[in-house]
Each structure stands twice: as C-alpha cells, then as structure tokens.
Coordinates of C-alpha atoms in Angstrom, one line a residue:
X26 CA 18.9 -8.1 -13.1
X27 CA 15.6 -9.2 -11.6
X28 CA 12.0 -8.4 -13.1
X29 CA 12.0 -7.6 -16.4
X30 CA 12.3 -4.3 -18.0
X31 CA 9.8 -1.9 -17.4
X32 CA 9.1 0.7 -20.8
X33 CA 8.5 4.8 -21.0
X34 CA 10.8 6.9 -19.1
X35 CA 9.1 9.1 -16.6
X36 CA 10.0 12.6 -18.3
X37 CA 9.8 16.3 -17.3
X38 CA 9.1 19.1 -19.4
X39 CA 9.0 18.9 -22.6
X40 CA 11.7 15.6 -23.1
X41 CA 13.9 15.4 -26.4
X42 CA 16.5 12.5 -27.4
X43 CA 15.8 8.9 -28.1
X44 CA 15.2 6.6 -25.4
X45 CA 17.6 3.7 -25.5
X46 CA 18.4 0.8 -23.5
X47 CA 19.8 -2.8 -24.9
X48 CA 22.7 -2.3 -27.8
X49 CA 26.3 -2.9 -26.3
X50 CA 28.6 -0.3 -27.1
X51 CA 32.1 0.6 -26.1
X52 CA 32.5 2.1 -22.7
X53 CA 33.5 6.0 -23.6
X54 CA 37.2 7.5 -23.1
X55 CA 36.3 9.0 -19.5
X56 CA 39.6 11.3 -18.3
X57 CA 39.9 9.7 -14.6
X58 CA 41.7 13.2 -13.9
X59 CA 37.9 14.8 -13.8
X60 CA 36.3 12.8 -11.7
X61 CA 35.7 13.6 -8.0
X62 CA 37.5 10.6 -5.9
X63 CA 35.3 7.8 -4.5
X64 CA 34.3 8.1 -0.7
X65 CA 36.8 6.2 1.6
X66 CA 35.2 3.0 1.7
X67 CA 35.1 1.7 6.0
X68 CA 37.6 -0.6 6.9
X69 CA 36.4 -4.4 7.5
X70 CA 36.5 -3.8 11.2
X71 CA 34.3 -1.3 10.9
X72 CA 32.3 -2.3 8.8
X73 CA 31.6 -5.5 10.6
X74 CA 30.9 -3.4 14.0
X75 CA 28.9 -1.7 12.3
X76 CA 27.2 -4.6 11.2
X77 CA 26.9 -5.8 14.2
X78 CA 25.4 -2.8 15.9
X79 CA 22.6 -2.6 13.6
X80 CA 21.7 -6.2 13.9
X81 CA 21.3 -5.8 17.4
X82 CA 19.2 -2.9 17.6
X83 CA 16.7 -4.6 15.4
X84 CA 16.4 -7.8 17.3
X85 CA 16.3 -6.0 20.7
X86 CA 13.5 -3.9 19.7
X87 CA 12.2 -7.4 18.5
X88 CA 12.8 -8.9 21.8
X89 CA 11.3 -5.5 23.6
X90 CA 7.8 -6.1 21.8
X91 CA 8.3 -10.1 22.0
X92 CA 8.0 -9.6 25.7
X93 CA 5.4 -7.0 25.6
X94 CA 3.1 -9.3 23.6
X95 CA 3.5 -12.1 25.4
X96 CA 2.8 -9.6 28.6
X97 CA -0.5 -8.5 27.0
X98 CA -1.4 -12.5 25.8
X99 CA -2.3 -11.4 22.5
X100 CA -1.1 -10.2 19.0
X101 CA -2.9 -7.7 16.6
X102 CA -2.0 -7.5 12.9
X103 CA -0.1 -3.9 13.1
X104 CA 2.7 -5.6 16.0
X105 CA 2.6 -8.3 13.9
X106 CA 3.9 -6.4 11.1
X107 CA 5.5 -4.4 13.5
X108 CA 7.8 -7.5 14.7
X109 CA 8.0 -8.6 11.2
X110 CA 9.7 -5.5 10.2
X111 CA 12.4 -5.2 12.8
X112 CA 13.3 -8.9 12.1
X113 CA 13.2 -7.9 8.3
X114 CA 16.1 -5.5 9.3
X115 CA 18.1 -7.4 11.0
X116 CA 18.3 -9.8 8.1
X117 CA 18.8 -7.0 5.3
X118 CA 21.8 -5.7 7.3
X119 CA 23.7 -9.2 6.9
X120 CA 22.4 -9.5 3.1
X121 CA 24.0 -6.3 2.6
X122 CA 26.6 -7.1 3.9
X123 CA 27.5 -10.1 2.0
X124 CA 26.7 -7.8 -1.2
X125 CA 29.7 -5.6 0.6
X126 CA 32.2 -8.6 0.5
X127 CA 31.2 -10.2 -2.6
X128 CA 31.8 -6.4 -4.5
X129 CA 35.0 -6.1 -2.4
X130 CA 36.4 -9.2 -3.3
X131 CA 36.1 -8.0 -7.3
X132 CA 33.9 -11.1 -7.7
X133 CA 32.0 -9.6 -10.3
X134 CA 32.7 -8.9 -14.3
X135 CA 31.8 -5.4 -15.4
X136 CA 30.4 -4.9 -18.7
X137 CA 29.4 -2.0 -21.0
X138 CA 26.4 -1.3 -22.1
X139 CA 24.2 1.6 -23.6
X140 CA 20.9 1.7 -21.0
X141 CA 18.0 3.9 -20.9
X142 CA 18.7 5.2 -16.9
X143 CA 14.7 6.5 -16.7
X144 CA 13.1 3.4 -17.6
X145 CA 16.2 1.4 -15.4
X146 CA 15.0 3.6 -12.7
X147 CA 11.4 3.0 -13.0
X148 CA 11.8 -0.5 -12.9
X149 CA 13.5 -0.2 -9.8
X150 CA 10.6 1.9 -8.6
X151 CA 8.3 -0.6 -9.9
X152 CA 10.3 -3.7 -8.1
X153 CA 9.6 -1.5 -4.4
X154 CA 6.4 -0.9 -5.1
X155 CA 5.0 -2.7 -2.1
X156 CA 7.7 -0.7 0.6
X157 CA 6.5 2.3 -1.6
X158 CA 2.7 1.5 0.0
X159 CA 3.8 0.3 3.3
X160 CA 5.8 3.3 4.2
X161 CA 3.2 5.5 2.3
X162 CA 5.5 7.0 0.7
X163 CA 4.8 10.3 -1.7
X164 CA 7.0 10.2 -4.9
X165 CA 7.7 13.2 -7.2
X166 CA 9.3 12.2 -10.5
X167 CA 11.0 14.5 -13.2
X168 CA 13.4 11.9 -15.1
X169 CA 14.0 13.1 -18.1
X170 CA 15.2 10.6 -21.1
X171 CA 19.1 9.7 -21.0
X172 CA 21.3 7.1 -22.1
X173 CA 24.2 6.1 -19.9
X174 CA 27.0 3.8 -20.7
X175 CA 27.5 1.4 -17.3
X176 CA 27.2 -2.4 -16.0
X177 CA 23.2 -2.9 -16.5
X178 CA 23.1 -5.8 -13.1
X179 CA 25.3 -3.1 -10.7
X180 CA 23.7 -0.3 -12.2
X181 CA 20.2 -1.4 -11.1
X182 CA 21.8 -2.6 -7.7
X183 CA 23.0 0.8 -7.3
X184 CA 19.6 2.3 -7.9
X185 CA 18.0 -0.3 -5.7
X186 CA 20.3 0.6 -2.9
X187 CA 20.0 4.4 -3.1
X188 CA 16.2 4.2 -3.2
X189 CA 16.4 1.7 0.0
X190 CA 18.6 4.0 1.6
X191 CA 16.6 7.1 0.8
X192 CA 13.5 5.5 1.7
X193 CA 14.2 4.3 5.5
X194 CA 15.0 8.4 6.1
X195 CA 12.1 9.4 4.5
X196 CA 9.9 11.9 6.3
X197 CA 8.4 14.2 3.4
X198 CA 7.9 13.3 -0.7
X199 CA 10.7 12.5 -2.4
X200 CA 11.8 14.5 -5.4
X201 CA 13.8 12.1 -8.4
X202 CA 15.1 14.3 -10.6
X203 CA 17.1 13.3 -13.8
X204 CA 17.8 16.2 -16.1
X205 CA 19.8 15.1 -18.7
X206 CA 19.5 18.6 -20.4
X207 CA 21.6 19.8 -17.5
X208 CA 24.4 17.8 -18.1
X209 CA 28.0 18.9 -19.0
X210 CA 30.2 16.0 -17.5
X211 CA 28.0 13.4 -16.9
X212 CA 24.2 12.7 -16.3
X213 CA 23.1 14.0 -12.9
X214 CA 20.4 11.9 -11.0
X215 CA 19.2 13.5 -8.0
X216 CA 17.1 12.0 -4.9
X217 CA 15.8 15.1 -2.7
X218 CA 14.5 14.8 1.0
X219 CA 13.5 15.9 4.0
X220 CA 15.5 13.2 6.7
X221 CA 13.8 12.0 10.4
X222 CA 17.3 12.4 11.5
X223 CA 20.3 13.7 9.6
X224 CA 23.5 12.5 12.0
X225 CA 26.1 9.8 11.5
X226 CA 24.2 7.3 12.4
X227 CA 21.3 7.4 10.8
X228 CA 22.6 8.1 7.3
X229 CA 25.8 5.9 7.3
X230 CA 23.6 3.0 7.6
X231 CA 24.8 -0.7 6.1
X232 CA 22.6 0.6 3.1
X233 CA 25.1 3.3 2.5
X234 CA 27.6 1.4 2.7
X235 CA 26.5 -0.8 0.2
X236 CA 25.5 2.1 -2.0
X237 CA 29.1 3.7 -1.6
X238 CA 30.6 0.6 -2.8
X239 CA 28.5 0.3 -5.4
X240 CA 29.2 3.9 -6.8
X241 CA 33.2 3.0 -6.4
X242 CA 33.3 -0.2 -8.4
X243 CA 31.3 1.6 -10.9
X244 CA 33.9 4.6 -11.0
X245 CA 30.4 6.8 -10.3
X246 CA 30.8 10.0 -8.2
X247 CA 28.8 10.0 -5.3
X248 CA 27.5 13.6 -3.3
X249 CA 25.8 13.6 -0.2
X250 CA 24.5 17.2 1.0
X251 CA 22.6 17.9 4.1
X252 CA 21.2 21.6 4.5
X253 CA 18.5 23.3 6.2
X254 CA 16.9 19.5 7.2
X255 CA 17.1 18.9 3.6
X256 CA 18.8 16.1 2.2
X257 CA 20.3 15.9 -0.9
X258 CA 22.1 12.5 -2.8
X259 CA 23.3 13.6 -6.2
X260 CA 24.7 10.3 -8.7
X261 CA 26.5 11.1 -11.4
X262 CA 26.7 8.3 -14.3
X263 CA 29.1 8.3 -17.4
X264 CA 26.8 9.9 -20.8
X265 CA 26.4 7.4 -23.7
X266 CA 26.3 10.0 -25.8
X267 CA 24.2 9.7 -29.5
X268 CA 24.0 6.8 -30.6
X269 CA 26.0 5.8 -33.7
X270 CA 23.8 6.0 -37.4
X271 CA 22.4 2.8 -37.7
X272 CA 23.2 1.2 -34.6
X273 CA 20.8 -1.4 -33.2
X274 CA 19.5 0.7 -30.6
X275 CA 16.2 -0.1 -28.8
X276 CA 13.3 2.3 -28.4
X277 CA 10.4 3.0 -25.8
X278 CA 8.2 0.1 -27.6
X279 CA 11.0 -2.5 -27.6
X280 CA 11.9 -1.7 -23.7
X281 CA 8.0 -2.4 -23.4
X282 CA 7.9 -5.7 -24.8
X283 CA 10.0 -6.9 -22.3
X284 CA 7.3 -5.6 -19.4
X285 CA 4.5 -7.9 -18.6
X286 CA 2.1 -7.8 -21.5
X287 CA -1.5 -6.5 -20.7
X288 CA -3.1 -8.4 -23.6
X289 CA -6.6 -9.6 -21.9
X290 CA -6.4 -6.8 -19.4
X291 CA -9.8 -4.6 -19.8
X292 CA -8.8 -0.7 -18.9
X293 CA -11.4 1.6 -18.5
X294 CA -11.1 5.7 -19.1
X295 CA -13.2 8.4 -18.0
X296 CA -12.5 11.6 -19.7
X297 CA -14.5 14.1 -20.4
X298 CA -12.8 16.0 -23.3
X299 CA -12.1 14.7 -27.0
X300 CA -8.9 15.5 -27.2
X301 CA -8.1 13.9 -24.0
X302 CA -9.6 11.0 -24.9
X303 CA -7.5 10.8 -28.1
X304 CA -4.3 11.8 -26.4
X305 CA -5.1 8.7 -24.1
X306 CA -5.8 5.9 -26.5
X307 CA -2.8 6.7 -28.4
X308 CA -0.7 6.5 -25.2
X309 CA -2.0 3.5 -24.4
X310 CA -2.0 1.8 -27.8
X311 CA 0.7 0.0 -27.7
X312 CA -0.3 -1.8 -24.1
X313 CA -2.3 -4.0 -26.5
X314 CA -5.1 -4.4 -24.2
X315 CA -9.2 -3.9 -24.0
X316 CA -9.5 -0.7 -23.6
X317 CA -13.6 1.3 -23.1
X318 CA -13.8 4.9 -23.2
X319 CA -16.9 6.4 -21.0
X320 CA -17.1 10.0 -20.7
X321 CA -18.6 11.2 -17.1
X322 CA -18.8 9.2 -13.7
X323 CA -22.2 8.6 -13.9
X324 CA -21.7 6.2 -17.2
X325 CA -18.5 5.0 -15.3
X326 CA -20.7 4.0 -12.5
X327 CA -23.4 2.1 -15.2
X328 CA -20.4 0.2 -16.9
X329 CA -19.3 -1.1 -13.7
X330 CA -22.4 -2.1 -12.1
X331 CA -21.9 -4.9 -15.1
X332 CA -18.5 -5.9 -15.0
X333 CA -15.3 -4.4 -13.1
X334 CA -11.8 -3.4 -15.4
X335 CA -8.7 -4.1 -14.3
X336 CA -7.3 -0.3 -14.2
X337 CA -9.2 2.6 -14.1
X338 CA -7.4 5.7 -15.7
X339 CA -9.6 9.6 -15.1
X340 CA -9.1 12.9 -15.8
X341 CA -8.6 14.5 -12.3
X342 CA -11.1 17.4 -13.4
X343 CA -13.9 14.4 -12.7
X344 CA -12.7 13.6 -9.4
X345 CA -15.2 14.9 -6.5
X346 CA -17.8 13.2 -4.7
X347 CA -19.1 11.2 -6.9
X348 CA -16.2 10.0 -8.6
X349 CA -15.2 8.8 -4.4
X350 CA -18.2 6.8 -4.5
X351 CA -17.9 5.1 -7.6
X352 CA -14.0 4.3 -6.4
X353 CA -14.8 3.1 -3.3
X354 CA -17.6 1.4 -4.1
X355 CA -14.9 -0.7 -6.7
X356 CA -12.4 -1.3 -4.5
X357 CA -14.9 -3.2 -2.4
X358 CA -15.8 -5.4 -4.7
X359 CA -11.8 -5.5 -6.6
X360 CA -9.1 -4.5 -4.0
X361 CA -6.3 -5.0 -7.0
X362 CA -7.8 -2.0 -9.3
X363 CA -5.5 -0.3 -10.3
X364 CA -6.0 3.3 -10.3
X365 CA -4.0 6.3 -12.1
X366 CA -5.1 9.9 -12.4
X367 CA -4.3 12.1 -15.2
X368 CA -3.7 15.7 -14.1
X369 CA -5.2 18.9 -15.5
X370 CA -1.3 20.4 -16.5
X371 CA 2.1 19.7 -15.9
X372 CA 5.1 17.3 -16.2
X373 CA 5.4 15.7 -12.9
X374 CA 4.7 11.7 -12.3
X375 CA 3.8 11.8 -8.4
X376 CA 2.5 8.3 -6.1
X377 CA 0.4 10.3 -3.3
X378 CA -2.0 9.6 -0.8
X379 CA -5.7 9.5 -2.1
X380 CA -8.9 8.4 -0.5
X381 CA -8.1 5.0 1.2
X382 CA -4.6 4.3 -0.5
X383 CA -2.2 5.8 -2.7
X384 CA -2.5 6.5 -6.9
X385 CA -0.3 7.5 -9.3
X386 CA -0.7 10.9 -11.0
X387 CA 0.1 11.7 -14.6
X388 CA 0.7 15.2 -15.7
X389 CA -1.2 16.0 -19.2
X390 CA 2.2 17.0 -20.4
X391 CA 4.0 13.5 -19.7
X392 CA 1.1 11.8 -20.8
X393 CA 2.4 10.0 -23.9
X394 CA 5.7 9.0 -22.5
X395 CA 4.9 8.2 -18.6
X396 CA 1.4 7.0 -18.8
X397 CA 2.1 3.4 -19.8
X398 CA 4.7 3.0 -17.1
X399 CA 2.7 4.5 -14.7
X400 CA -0.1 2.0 -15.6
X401 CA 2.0 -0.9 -15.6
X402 CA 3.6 0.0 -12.1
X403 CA 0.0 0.4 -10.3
X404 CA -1.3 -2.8 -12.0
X405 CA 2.3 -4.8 -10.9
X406 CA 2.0 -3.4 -6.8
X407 CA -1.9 -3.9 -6.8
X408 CA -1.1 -7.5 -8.3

C-alpha cells in the first residue's frame, strides 16, 4: 500500500468504539447466501473496446488543441495543463487496465486483516490531495470510526478507484459518509453526488470497471443509484466486529506514528477562547511539534512579521477582513502554509473554496479526533 498510514478517523457526531487498524485476525464466518451478487463483470472484448474508445477520445482532443496551438504559435500555462491532462487520461485508461487483467488473472494473494476503514480512507484522501486542488473540489466528510476485516493493499485500491471514479463526475461537494452506527450486515460507506452527466457512458468508465472488479475479488457488494441528478455509490465492507480482550490492536496514536512526523514543524493557533485553546493543544499534543498560541489577529499579524509557521490553525469566529489580510499577506511570502479552520459547531470535516485556494474545516465537535489528520493532509498537499 503506498504512503504511509495516515492517523484520526474523520468522525461525525458524537463517534464511539475503538479505532483500530494493524492486528491480523481471522476473516469472520460471512453467509455468502446474504450477500447481493457481484455486478457482471464486461467481457474481455468489451472491455478492451472500451478501452480503446476512451483512449482515443483523449488523444484526439489532444491532437485537436495540438493543432490549435501550433495554429495560434504559442502555448500558455492553462493549455498546457490542459494538453497535459488529456494525455494523462489516455495513459490512466491503459494502467487501469492492466490493474483489470492482473485482478482477473487471480494474480494476487488475499489476506485478512482488522483495519481502521476512516483512517484507510483518509489516507487515500490525503494520497489525492493534489487532484482534490486541481479540480477544486468541495469535500464533506462524516466517517465515523469502524473496523473492517478485508485485504489492506486491494482495500485501499478499491477506495482509490471509487474516489477517482467519483471525482472525474464531480459537479457539486461530495458527501463521504461512513456510519458505522447504521450498520446491521455490514459497514456502509457512502460517496454522494451531483454527476455532469449521468448515462452509460459517462459512468461506466475504465475507472468503474476497475472499481467493479475490485469490489468482486473482495466479495464486497457494490450499489450504484442515480436519482433526481443525484448520484449515489453505496460500498458495503465485511464488520470486524470488537476486538477480542487483549488483542494487540492498534489505536489512533499508533496509526499516527506511522504518518510523517511533525517534530521541527512550528504551528501557530489563533483562538480567542480558553477553552478552545485547551481543546486544541490537547488535540494536537501528540503531533509532537512547536506549537505558539496567540489569541486575536492583530498579535497573529505581530508574530509573523518575525517569523512565518508552517500551519496556521483559527477559530473561524476570527476570520473577516483582517484575518484575509494577515492570510494573504503569508501566503505571499510562504505559498506551502498550510491552513485549517476550526468551525464555530458541528461534526462535519469539509475541503472548500476560501479566499485564493481551498482549506480544510474542522467542526468544534470533531476536533479531538479529525484535527490532526486534517492538519497532516493540508501540510502533505501544500508540501
């Protein structure tokens, strides 16, 4: 599995249960008889037309704005990345589709392990954070903790491939919901939508395929719902269930000392309140890094005149004018700050547009469990 583990579930509400990830256990008597039947996975033939067609439909629009650049006799950055991006697709369809062969060809050994899906899923959040940016995309998470009992490797490629597939339909925030508390034959996870375009075409995409495959060697039932221009994907993974009395089962601090350490990192926090400011230094404690507390913008803007952190966390009640200033004037002198705002109430753990790029917003409620890995995301895609 690529990157390394990323710690603190992104929870909703008011989470309960132990977060777990790590300790091999045995996979759990599942009766085959109650679970929905795989898709019907495409034939080769058409997969491989399939294949085919999208491959050509990136490089002609490739071709299409080759010729119009070389009409025009010059390049600007946005065609550049333009071009880069259809080539881009061109070569992820035939990636995929080696992935397609390789998991058809039962090249792979599955194992069993007991994994902590919210902090697998933020990892694979934190892995796209840069096509997060470039497609500007708004996230709304409410992943509540939950321990599954699946292949660690295909169960992030399976999360990979679902997010890739749900972000090239993309036209609205996207809504990841795991509610664990929900859950009577399985653990649900959820991806909600609004699609461009919602036919055949657009959705049944190599990327599905992939994902569909996925799903099947993993004996995971799949849902797809489109409504009302809504769109709906709907996962669900085998339960762990509690783990056994004095297994070796890893916590939210262990799954974060696997994450990029942020000792030498110098965070700075602007909160007004006390007990905010105490409800922050105790989530980020165990971060290990240098961490200054200042409590209004103005002495913010005093500290920084001497020396720039390397995150700035605020309560949003202290955004405004001011506070604009003092963040733009930082990110012209240190693009890479990372920024994360702590909201007045609620749950939710949202990536939204602000001022001249996108944040991350931690609800006051999810503070102690989201706010590290929310940290640790915006410093890795500012990076």
């Amino acid at each position: 599995m690529p990157g390394p583990a990323i710690a603190g579930a992104v929870p909703g509400g008011n989470p309960t249960g132990a977060h777990t990830a790590g300790a091999v256990v045995p996979w759990p008597f599942m009766d085959l008889s109650d679970i929905p039947a795989a898709p019907e996975l495409a034939d080769p033939q058409a997969l491989l037309a399939q294949l085919g067609g999208e491959v050509a439909r990136s490089l002609s629009r490739a071709l299409e704005r080759l010729a119009a650049l070389q009409a025009s006799g010059h390049i600007d950055a946005r065609s550049l990345r333009a071009l880069q991006f259809e080539v881009e697709q061109a070569r992820r369809a035939g990636i995929v589709a080696q992935q397609i062969v390789r998991l058809r060809a039962g090249a792979f050994a599955r194992a069993s392990e007991r994994i902590d899906l919210a902090a697998l899923l933020h990892e694979a959040l934190r892995q796209q954070g840069r096509e997060i940016a470039r497609r500007r995309l708004q996230l709304r998470l409410n992943l509540m903790p939950a321990a599954v009992a699946s292949d660690a490797t295909l169960l992030y490629a399976l999360l990979q491939a679902a997010l890739d597939w749900a972000f090239a339909l993309a036209a609205s925030p996207l809504d990841l919901v795991l509610d664990a508390a929900a859950a009577t034959g399985g653990v649900p996870l959820s991806i909600r939508l609004a699609a461009d375009a919602a036919g055949p075409e657009a959705l049944d995409t190599m990327a599905w395929r992939l994902l569909e495959q996925l799903a099947s060697a993993l004996a995971i039932p799949l849902e797809r719902r489109c409504s009302g221009g809504r769109l709906t994907l709907r996962l669900t993974l085998p339960g762990a269930g509690p783990a056994a009395a004095g297994s070796a089962v890893e916590g939210t601090d262990s799954l974060l000392s696997l994450s990029q350490p942020l000792a030498g990192r110098h965070l700075l926090v602007v909160a007004a309140r006390r007990d905010t400011r105490q409800r922050l230094r105790e989530a980020l404690r165990p971060l290990g890094s240098m961490i200054d507390f200042v409590p209004s913008v103005e002495v913010a803007q005093a500290f920084c005149a001497g020396a720039l952190p390397h995150a700035l966390v605020y309560e949003a009640g202290l955004g405004g004018e001011r506070f604009d200033r003092l963040r733009d004037a930082i990110l012209a002198r240190e693009p890479g700050l990372a920024l994360v705002c702590v909201a007045e109430e609620g749950s939710w753990v949202e990536v939204r547009n602000e001022g001249p790029r996108q944040l991350t917003s931690v609800g006051r409620d999810a503070v102690a469990q989201a706010l590290p890995a929310a940290l640790l995301f915006e410093l890795d895609r500012q990076a």
